[in-house]
């Protein structure tokens, strides 16, 4: 009996040791995965220099401007405030010029004007469409259109500011002038939208809540 008990005890000890070893291995694997989590693996075509990043960003905003040219008429069609409709139509004309200006920037830096899908602009435009679907036509929808438009302007302001800084660092002085001109236009458009909101539209939308 004693021998049997010893054998049983030894077997249990081996089993426990094996489980402990397995748990340690799993823990090591988990730790390894945790340590590598969040690290983004670069694509084979990833930019490895500032000039490449600059050109890649140009392609991104070029796509964004082309997409916005298609989106602005729909926003204007769904707006009711005359001031807002005019602001959107005016900005459409400006956006067409900005697209053409970007083509000049591409030429100045010796690159072909190619559009690369801009996930940010695609998302902002979709959000604007969603706002229009979720609001009745009138002051409330106008307020929503302004909110969506300003998010787009803020994205463009950030993008053109960064591009101008990149171009300055790279010594592309002629490109800097064009990019800064567009940056100034985006800031002006944002100011006009703010004025449209605070002059009447937001207050009219608030009155809708009181009725």
PDB file of C-alpha atoms in Angstrom:
ATOM      1  CA  UNK A   1       0.000   0.000   0.000  1.00  0.00           C
ATOM      2  CA  UNK A   2       2.796   2.331   0.891  1.00  0.00           C
ATOM      3  CA  UNK A   3       4.496   1.643  -2.443  1.00  0.00           C
ATOM      4  CA  UNK A   4       1.236   2.281  -4.287  1.00  0.00           C
ATOM      5  CA  UNK A   5       0.745   5.499  -2.396  1.00  0.00           C
ATOM      6  CA  UNK A   6       4.276   6.590  -3.304  1.00  0.00           C
ATOM      7  CA  UNK A   7       3.646   5.826  -6.967  1.00  0.00           C
ATOM      8  CA  UNK A   8       0.365   7.757  -6.861  1.00  0.00           C
ATOM      9  CA  UNK A   9       2.053  10.726  -5.194  1.00  0.00           C
ATOM     10  CA  UNK A  10       4.873  10.679  -7.757  1.00  0.00           C
ATOM     11  CA  UNK A  11       2.364  10.568 -10.616  1.00  0.00           C
ATOM     12  CA  UNK A  12       0.444  13.516  -9.189  1.00  0.00           C
ATOM     13  CA  UNK A  13       3.677  15.448  -8.784  1.00  0.00           C
ATOM     14  CA  UNK A  14       4.640  14.818 -12.419  1.00  0.00           C
ATOM     15  CA  UNK A  15       1.166  15.851 -13.575  1.00  0.00           C
ATOM     16  CA  UNK A  16       1.324  19.041 -11.525  1.00  0.00           C
ATOM     17  CA  UNK A  17       4.794  19.836 -12.902  1.00  0.00           C
ATOM     18  CA  UNK A  18       3.580  19.283 -16.455  1.00  0.00           C
ATOM     19  CA  UNK A  19       0.596  21.595 -15.921  1.00  0.00           C
ATOM     20  CA  UNK A  20       2.855  24.240 -14.426  1.00  0.00           C
ATOM     21  CA  UNK A  21       5.214  23.999 -17.410  1.00  0.00           C
ATOM     22  CA  UNK A  22       2.299  24.290 -19.854  1.00  0.00           C
ATOM     23  CA  UNK A  23       0.876  27.307 -18.003  1.00  0.00           C
ATOM     24  CA  UNK A  24       4.297  28.967 -18.053  1.00  0.00           C
ATOM     25  CA  UNK A  25       4.573  28.386 -21.794  1.00  0.00           C
ATOM     26  CA  UNK A  26       1.123  29.868 -22.362  1.00  0.00           C
ATOM     27  CA  UNK A  27       2.007  32.835 -20.191  1.00  0.00           C
ATOM     28  CA  UNK A  28       5.189  33.393 -22.201  1.00  0.00           C
ATOM     29  CA  UNK A  29       3.262  33.240 -25.452  1.00  0.00           C
ATOM     30  CA  UNK A  30       0.640  35.671 -24.146  1.00  0.00           C
ATOM     31  CA  UNK A  31       3.342  38.041 -22.938  1.00  0.00           C
ATOM     32  CA  UNK A  32       5.025  37.857 -26.322  1.00  0.00           C
ATOM     33  CA  UNK A  33       1.744  38.720 -28.076  1.00  0.00           C
ATOM     34  CA  UNK A  34       1.055  41.520 -25.633  1.00  0.00           C
ATOM     35  CA  UNK A  35       4.480  43.030 -26.193  1.00  0.00           C
ATOM     36  CA  UNK A  36       3.949  43.057 -29.964  1.00  0.00           C
ATOM     37  CA  UNK A  37       0.359  44.320 -29.780  1.00  0.00           C
ATOM     38  CA  UNK A  38      -0.143  47.808 -31.177  1.00  0.00           C
ATOM     39  CA  UNK A  39       3.011  47.758 -33.286  1.00  0.00           C
ATOM     40  CA  UNK A  40       2.007  48.512 -36.881  1.00  0.00           C
ATOM     41  CA  UNK A  41       3.898  46.628 -39.547  1.00  0.00           C
ATOM     42  CA  UNK A  42       4.764  48.923 -42.450  1.00  0.00           C
ATOM     43  CA  UNK A  43       3.681  48.018 -45.968  1.00  0.00           C
ATOM     44  CA  UNK A  44       6.305  47.224 -48.575  1.00  0.00           C
ATOM     45  CA  UNK A  45       5.406  50.538 -50.249  1.00  0.00           C
ATOM     46  CA  UNK A  46       5.675  52.571 -47.015  1.00  0.00           C
ATOM     47  CA  UNK A  47       7.350  55.976 -47.143  1.00  0.00           C
ATOM     48  CA  UNK A  48      10.839  56.019 -45.631  1.00  0.00           C
ATOM     49  CA  UNK A  49      11.590  59.705 -46.126  1.00  0.00           C
ATOM     50  CA  UNK A  50       9.867  63.074 -45.643  1.00  0.00           C
ATOM     51  CA  UNK A  51       9.565  63.700 -49.393  1.00  0.00           C
ATOM     52  CA  UNK A  52       7.755  60.405 -49.894  1.00  0.00           C
ATOM     53  CA  UNK A  53       5.442  61.198 -46.975  1.00  0.00           C
ATOM     54  CA  UNK A  54       4.821  64.651 -48.444  1.00  0.00           C
ATOM     55  CA  UNK A  55       3.890  63.253 -51.861  1.00  0.00           C
ATOM     56  CA  UNK A  56       1.730  60.544 -50.269  1.00  0.00           C
ATOM     57  CA  UNK A  57      -0.120  63.228 -48.281  1.00  0.00           C
ATOM     58  CA  UNK A  58      -0.615  65.258 -51.468  1.00  0.00           C
ATOM     59  CA  UNK A  59      -2.250  62.242 -53.102  1.00  0.00           C
ATOM     60  CA  UNK A  60      -4.485  61.850 -50.050  1.00  0.00           C
ATOM     61  CA  UNK A  61      -5.795  65.433 -50.025  1.00  0.00           C
ATOM     62  CA  UNK A  62      -6.097  65.383 -53.835  1.00  0.00           C
ATOM     63  CA  UNK A  63      -8.586  62.517 -53.496  1.00  0.00           C
ATOM     64  CA  UNK A  64     -10.303  64.409 -50.687  1.00  0.00           C
ATOM     65  CA  UNK A  65     -10.806  67.558 -52.768  1.00  0.00           C
ATOM     66  CA  UNK A  66     -12.207  65.559 -55.692  1.00  0.00           C
ATOM     67  CA  UNK A  67     -14.630  63.785 -53.349  1.00  0.00           C
ATOM     68  CA  UNK A  68     -15.684  67.098 -51.806  1.00  0.00           C
ATOM     69  CA  UNK A  69     -16.452  68.529 -55.257  1.00  0.00           C
ATOM     70  CA  UNK A  70     -19.048  65.762 -55.593  1.00  0.00           C
ATOM     71  CA  UNK A  71     -20.404  66.155 -52.041  1.00  0.00           C
ATOM     72  CA  UNK A  72     -20.867  69.946 -51.813  1.00  0.00           C
ATOM     73  CA  UNK A  73     -23.699  70.204 -54.394  1.00  0.00           C
ATOM     74  CA  UNK A  74     -25.716  67.666 -52.391  1.00  0.00           C
ATOM     75  CA  UNK A  75     -25.187  69.660 -49.188  1.00  0.00           C
ATOM     76  CA  UNK A  76     -26.252  72.871 -50.937  1.00  0.00           C
ATOM     77  CA  UNK A  77     -29.349  71.166 -52.354  1.00  0.00           C
ATOM     78  CA  UNK A  78     -30.422  70.061 -48.874  1.00  0.00           C
ATOM     79  CA  UNK A  79     -29.787  73.417 -47.184  1.00  0.00           C
ATOM     80  CA  UNK A  80     -32.578  75.965 -46.820  1.00  0.00           C
ATOM     81  CA  UNK A  81     -30.782  79.072 -45.550  1.00  0.00           C
ATOM     82  CA  UNK A  82     -29.888  81.324 -48.483  1.00  0.00           C
ATOM     83  CA  UNK A  83     -26.641  82.330 -46.781  1.00  0.00           C
ATOM     84  CA  UNK A  84     -25.667  78.706 -46.232  1.00  0.00           C
ATOM     85  CA  UNK A  85     -26.560  77.689 -49.782  1.00  0.00           C
ATOM     86  CA  UNK A  86     -24.433  80.544 -51.140  1.00  0.00           C
ATOM     87  CA  UNK A  87     -21.539  79.690 -48.816  1.00  0.00           C
ATOM     88  CA  UNK A  88     -21.571  76.062 -49.991  1.00  0.00           C
ATOM     89  CA  UNK A  89     -21.831  77.012 -53.665  1.00  0.00           C
ATOM     90  CA  UNK A  90     -19.038  79.553 -53.334  1.00  0.00           C
ATOM     91  CA  UNK A  91     -16.842  77.003 -51.598  1.00  0.00           C
ATOM     92  CA  UNK A  92     -17.536  74.516 -54.376  1.00  0.00           C
ATOM     93  CA  UNK A  93     -16.019  76.952 -56.877  1.00  0.00           C
ATOM     94  CA  UNK A  94     -13.066  77.500 -54.553  1.00  0.00           C
ATOM     95  CA  UNK A  95     -12.593  73.755 -54.093  1.00  0.00           C
ATOM     96  CA  UNK A  96     -12.377  73.252 -57.860  1.00  0.00           C
ATOM     97  CA  UNK A  97      -9.588  75.859 -57.908  1.00  0.00           C
ATOM     98  CA  UNK A  98      -7.890  74.137 -54.979  1.00  0.00           C
ATOM     99  CA  UNK A  99      -7.893  70.830 -56.842  1.00  0.00           C
ATOM    100  CA  UNK A 100      -6.267  72.510 -59.837  1.00  0.00           C
ATOM    101  CA  UNK A 101      -3.769  74.209 -57.514  1.00  0.00           C
ATOM    102  CA  UNK A 102      -2.811  70.817 -56.098  1.00  0.00           C
ATOM    103  CA  UNK A 103      -2.116  69.631 -59.639  1.00  0.00           C
ATOM    104  CA  UNK A 104       0.339  72.530 -59.963  1.00  0.00           C
ATOM    105  CA  UNK A 105       1.978  71.487 -56.686  1.00  0.00           C
ATOM    106  CA  UNK A 106       2.427  67.953 -58.007  1.00  0.00           C
ATOM    107  CA  UNK A 107       4.068  69.396 -61.120  1.00  0.00           C
ATOM    108  CA  UNK A 108       6.356  71.653 -59.083  1.00  0.00           C
ATOM    109  CA  UNK A 109       7.709  68.733 -57.062  1.00  0.00           C
ATOM    110  CA  UNK A 110       8.115  66.560 -60.162  1.00  0.00           C
ATOM    111  CA  UNK A 111       5.269  64.170 -59.478  1.00  0.00           C
ATOM    112  CA  UNK A 112       2.204  63.054 -61.429  1.00  0.00           C
ATOM    113  CA  UNK A 113      -1.136  64.111 -59.942  1.00  0.00           C
ATOM    114  CA  UNK A 114      -2.545  60.867 -58.580  1.00  0.00           C
ATOM    115  CA  UNK A 115      -5.363  60.478 -56.056  1.00  0.00           C
ATOM    116  CA  UNK A 116      -5.061  58.062 -53.150  1.00  0.00           C
ATOM    117  CA  UNK A 117      -8.235  57.256 -51.216  1.00  0.00           C
ATOM    118  CA  UNK A 118      -8.566  59.471 -48.148  1.00  0.00           C
ATOM    119  CA  UNK A 119     -10.295  57.474 -45.412  1.00  0.00           C
ATOM    120  CA  UNK A 120     -10.719  60.573 -43.258  1.00  0.00           C
ATOM    121  CA  UNK A 121     -12.562  62.587 -45.910  1.00  0.00           C
ATOM    122  CA  UNK A 122     -14.657  59.585 -46.884  1.00  0.00           C
ATOM    123  CA  UNK A 123     -15.735  59.239 -43.254  1.00  0.00           C
ATOM    124  CA  UNK A 124     -16.494  62.950 -42.848  1.00  0.00           C
ATOM    125  CA  UNK A 125     -18.608  63.013 -46.006  1.00  0.00           C
ATOM    126  CA  UNK A 126     -20.506  59.917 -44.886  1.00  0.00           C
ATOM    127  CA  UNK A 127     -21.119  61.543 -41.525  1.00  0.00           C
ATOM    128  CA  UNK A 128     -22.537  64.596 -43.296  1.00  0.00           C
ATOM    129  CA  UNK A 129     -24.884  62.385 -45.313  1.00  0.00           C
ATOM    130  CA  UNK A 130     -25.975  60.623 -42.138  1.00  0.00           C
ATOM    131  CA  UNK A 131     -26.763  63.956 -40.473  1.00  0.00           C
ATOM    132  CA  UNK A 132     -28.949  64.956 -43.425  1.00  0.00           C
ATOM    133  CA  UNK A 133     -30.790  61.634 -43.265  1.00  0.00           C
ATOM    134  CA  UNK A 134     -31.438  62.041 -39.545  1.00  0.00           C
ATOM    135  CA  UNK A 135     -32.791  65.612 -39.661  1.00  0.00           C
ATOM    136  CA  UNK A 136     -35.839  67.253 -41.198  1.00  0.00           C
ATOM    137  CA  UNK A 137     -35.154  69.803 -43.918  1.00  0.00           C
ATOM    138  CA  UNK A 138     -35.025  73.261 -42.381  1.00  0.00           C
ATOM    139  CA  UNK A 139     -33.003  75.059 -39.678  1.00  0.00           C
ATOM    140  CA  UNK A 140     -32.104  71.851 -37.833  1.00  0.00           C
ATOM    141  CA  UNK A 141     -30.685  70.205 -40.950  1.00  0.00           C
ATOM    142  CA  UNK A 142     -28.911  73.462 -41.836  1.00  0.00           C
ATOM    143  CA  UNK A 143     -27.236  73.428 -38.423  1.00  0.00           C
ATOM    144  CA  UNK A 144     -26.195  69.829 -39.006  1.00  0.00           C
ATOM    145  CA  UNK A 145     -24.786  70.644 -42.453  1.00  0.00           C
ATOM    146  CA  UNK A 146     -22.737  73.479 -40.949  1.00  0.00           C
ATOM    147  CA  UNK A 147     -21.394  71.149 -38.259  1.00  0.00           C
ATOM    148  CA  UNK A 148     -20.415  68.542 -40.844  1.00  0.00           C
ATOM    149  CA  UNK A 149     -18.890  71.174 -43.128  1.00  0.00           C
ATOM    150  CA  UNK A 150     -16.784  72.644 -40.352  1.00  0.00           C
ATOM    151  CA  UNK A 151     -15.404  69.231 -39.443  1.00  0.00           C
ATOM    152  CA  UNK A 152     -14.308  68.939 -43.063  1.00  0.00           C
ATOM    153  CA  UNK A 153     -12.771  72.421 -43.003  1.00  0.00           C
ATOM    154  CA  UNK A 154     -10.866  71.658 -39.795  1.00  0.00           C
ATOM    155  CA  UNK A 155      -9.461  68.497 -41.356  1.00  0.00           C
ATOM    156  CA  UNK A 156      -8.378  70.424 -44.439  1.00  0.00           C
ATOM    157  CA  UNK A 157      -6.853  73.208 -42.345  1.00  0.00           C
ATOM    158  CA  UNK A 158      -4.780  70.653 -40.437  1.00  0.00           C
ATOM    159  CA  UNK A 159      -3.758  68.890 -43.650  1.00  0.00           C
ATOM    160  CA  UNK A 160      -2.731  71.968 -45.616  1.00  0.00           C
ATOM    161  CA  UNK A 161      -0.892  73.373 -42.599  1.00  0.00           C
ATOM    162  CA  UNK A 162       1.114  70.158 -42.361  1.00  0.00           C
ATOM    163  CA  UNK A 163       1.764  70.038 -46.111  1.00  0.00           C
ATOM    164  CA  UNK A 164       3.019  73.629 -46.084  1.00  0.00           C
ATOM    165  CA  UNK A 165       5.361  72.768 -43.211  1.00  0.00           C
ATOM    166  CA  UNK A 166       6.660  69.689 -45.072  1.00  0.00           C
ATOM    167  CA  UNK A 167       7.197  71.726 -48.247  1.00  0.00           C
ATOM    168  CA  UNK A 168       9.093  74.383 -46.274  1.00  0.00           C
ATOM    169  CA  UNK A 169      11.391  71.750 -44.766  1.00  0.00           C
ATOM    170  CA  UNK A 170      11.977  70.225 -48.208  1.00  0.00           C
ATOM    171  CA  UNK A 171      12.834  73.614 -49.724  1.00  0.00           C
ATOM    172  CA  UNK A 172       9.850  73.578 -52.096  1.00  0.00           C
ATOM    173  CA  UNK A 173       9.220  77.307 -51.774  1.00  0.00           C
ATOM    174  CA  UNK A 174       6.892  77.638 -54.788  1.00  0.00           C
ATOM    175  CA  UNK A 175       4.768  74.768 -53.485  1.00  0.00           C
ATOM    176  CA  UNK A 176       4.641  76.440 -50.067  1.00  0.00           C
ATOM    177  CA  UNK A 177       3.052  79.558 -51.557  1.00  0.00           C
ATOM    178  CA  UNK A 178       0.304  77.542 -53.254  1.00  0.00           C
ATOM    179  CA  UNK A 179      -0.395  75.408 -50.199  1.00  0.00           C
ATOM    180  CA  UNK A 180      -0.532  78.431 -47.904  1.00  0.00           C
ATOM    181  CA  UNK A 181      -2.999  80.125 -50.261  1.00  0.00           C
ATOM    182  CA  UNK A 182      -5.312  77.129 -49.987  1.00  0.00           C
ATOM    183  CA  UNK A 183      -4.808  77.056 -46.208  1.00  0.00           C
ATOM    184  CA  UNK A 184      -5.942  80.688 -45.989  1.00  0.00           C
ATOM    185  CA  UNK A 185      -9.041  79.890 -48.077  1.00  0.00           C
ATOM    186  CA  UNK A 186      -9.967  76.975 -45.811  1.00  0.00           C
ATOM    187  CA  UNK A 187      -9.670  79.188 -42.728  1.00  0.00           C
ATOM    188  CA  UNK A 188     -11.862  81.827 -44.377  1.00  0.00           C
ATOM    189  CA  UNK A 189     -14.478  79.192 -45.262  1.00  0.00           C
ATOM    190  CA  UNK A 190     -14.513  78.007 -41.646  1.00  0.00           C
ATOM    191  CA  UNK A 191     -15.065  81.580 -40.448  1.00  0.00           C
ATOM    192  CA  UNK A 192     -17.954  82.090 -42.896  1.00  0.00           C
ATOM    193  CA  UNK A 193     -19.619  78.894 -41.689  1.00  0.00           C
ATOM    194  CA  UNK A 194     -19.231  79.995 -38.074  1.00  0.00           C
ATOM    195  CA  UNK A 195     -20.805  83.359 -38.885  1.00  0.00           C
ATOM    196  CA  UNK A 196     -23.693  81.647 -40.684  1.00  0.00           C
ATOM    197  CA  UNK A 197     -24.310  79.420 -37.676  1.00  0.00           C
ATOM    198  CA  UNK A 198     -24.231  82.115 -35.017  1.00  0.00           C
ATOM    199  CA  UNK A 199     -26.010  84.811 -37.000  1.00  0.00           C
ATOM    200  CA  UNK A 200     -29.243  82.887 -37.398  1.00  0.00           C
ATOM    201  CA  UNK A 201     -29.249  79.174 -38.150  1.00  0.00           C
ATOM    202  CA  UNK A 202     -28.426  77.778 -34.706  1.00  0.00           C
ATOM    203  CA  UNK A 203     -30.980  80.084 -33.084  1.00  0.00           C
ATOM    204  CA  UNK A 204     -33.663  79.072 -35.559  1.00  0.00           C
ATOM    205  CA  UNK A 205     -32.852  75.428 -34.926  1.00  0.00           C
ATOM    206  CA  UNK A 206     -33.166  76.011 -31.176  1.00  0.00           C
ATOM    207  CA  UNK A 207     -36.595  77.548 -31.702  1.00  0.00           C
ATOM    208  CA  UNK A 208     -37.671  74.296 -33.345  1.00  0.00           C
ATOM    209  CA  UNK A 209     -37.085  72.569 -29.984  1.00  0.00           C
ATOM    210  CA  UNK A 210     -39.352  75.051 -28.217  1.00  0.00           C
ATOM    211  CA  UNK A 211     -42.287  74.525 -30.547  1.00  0.00           C
TER     212      UNK A 211
END
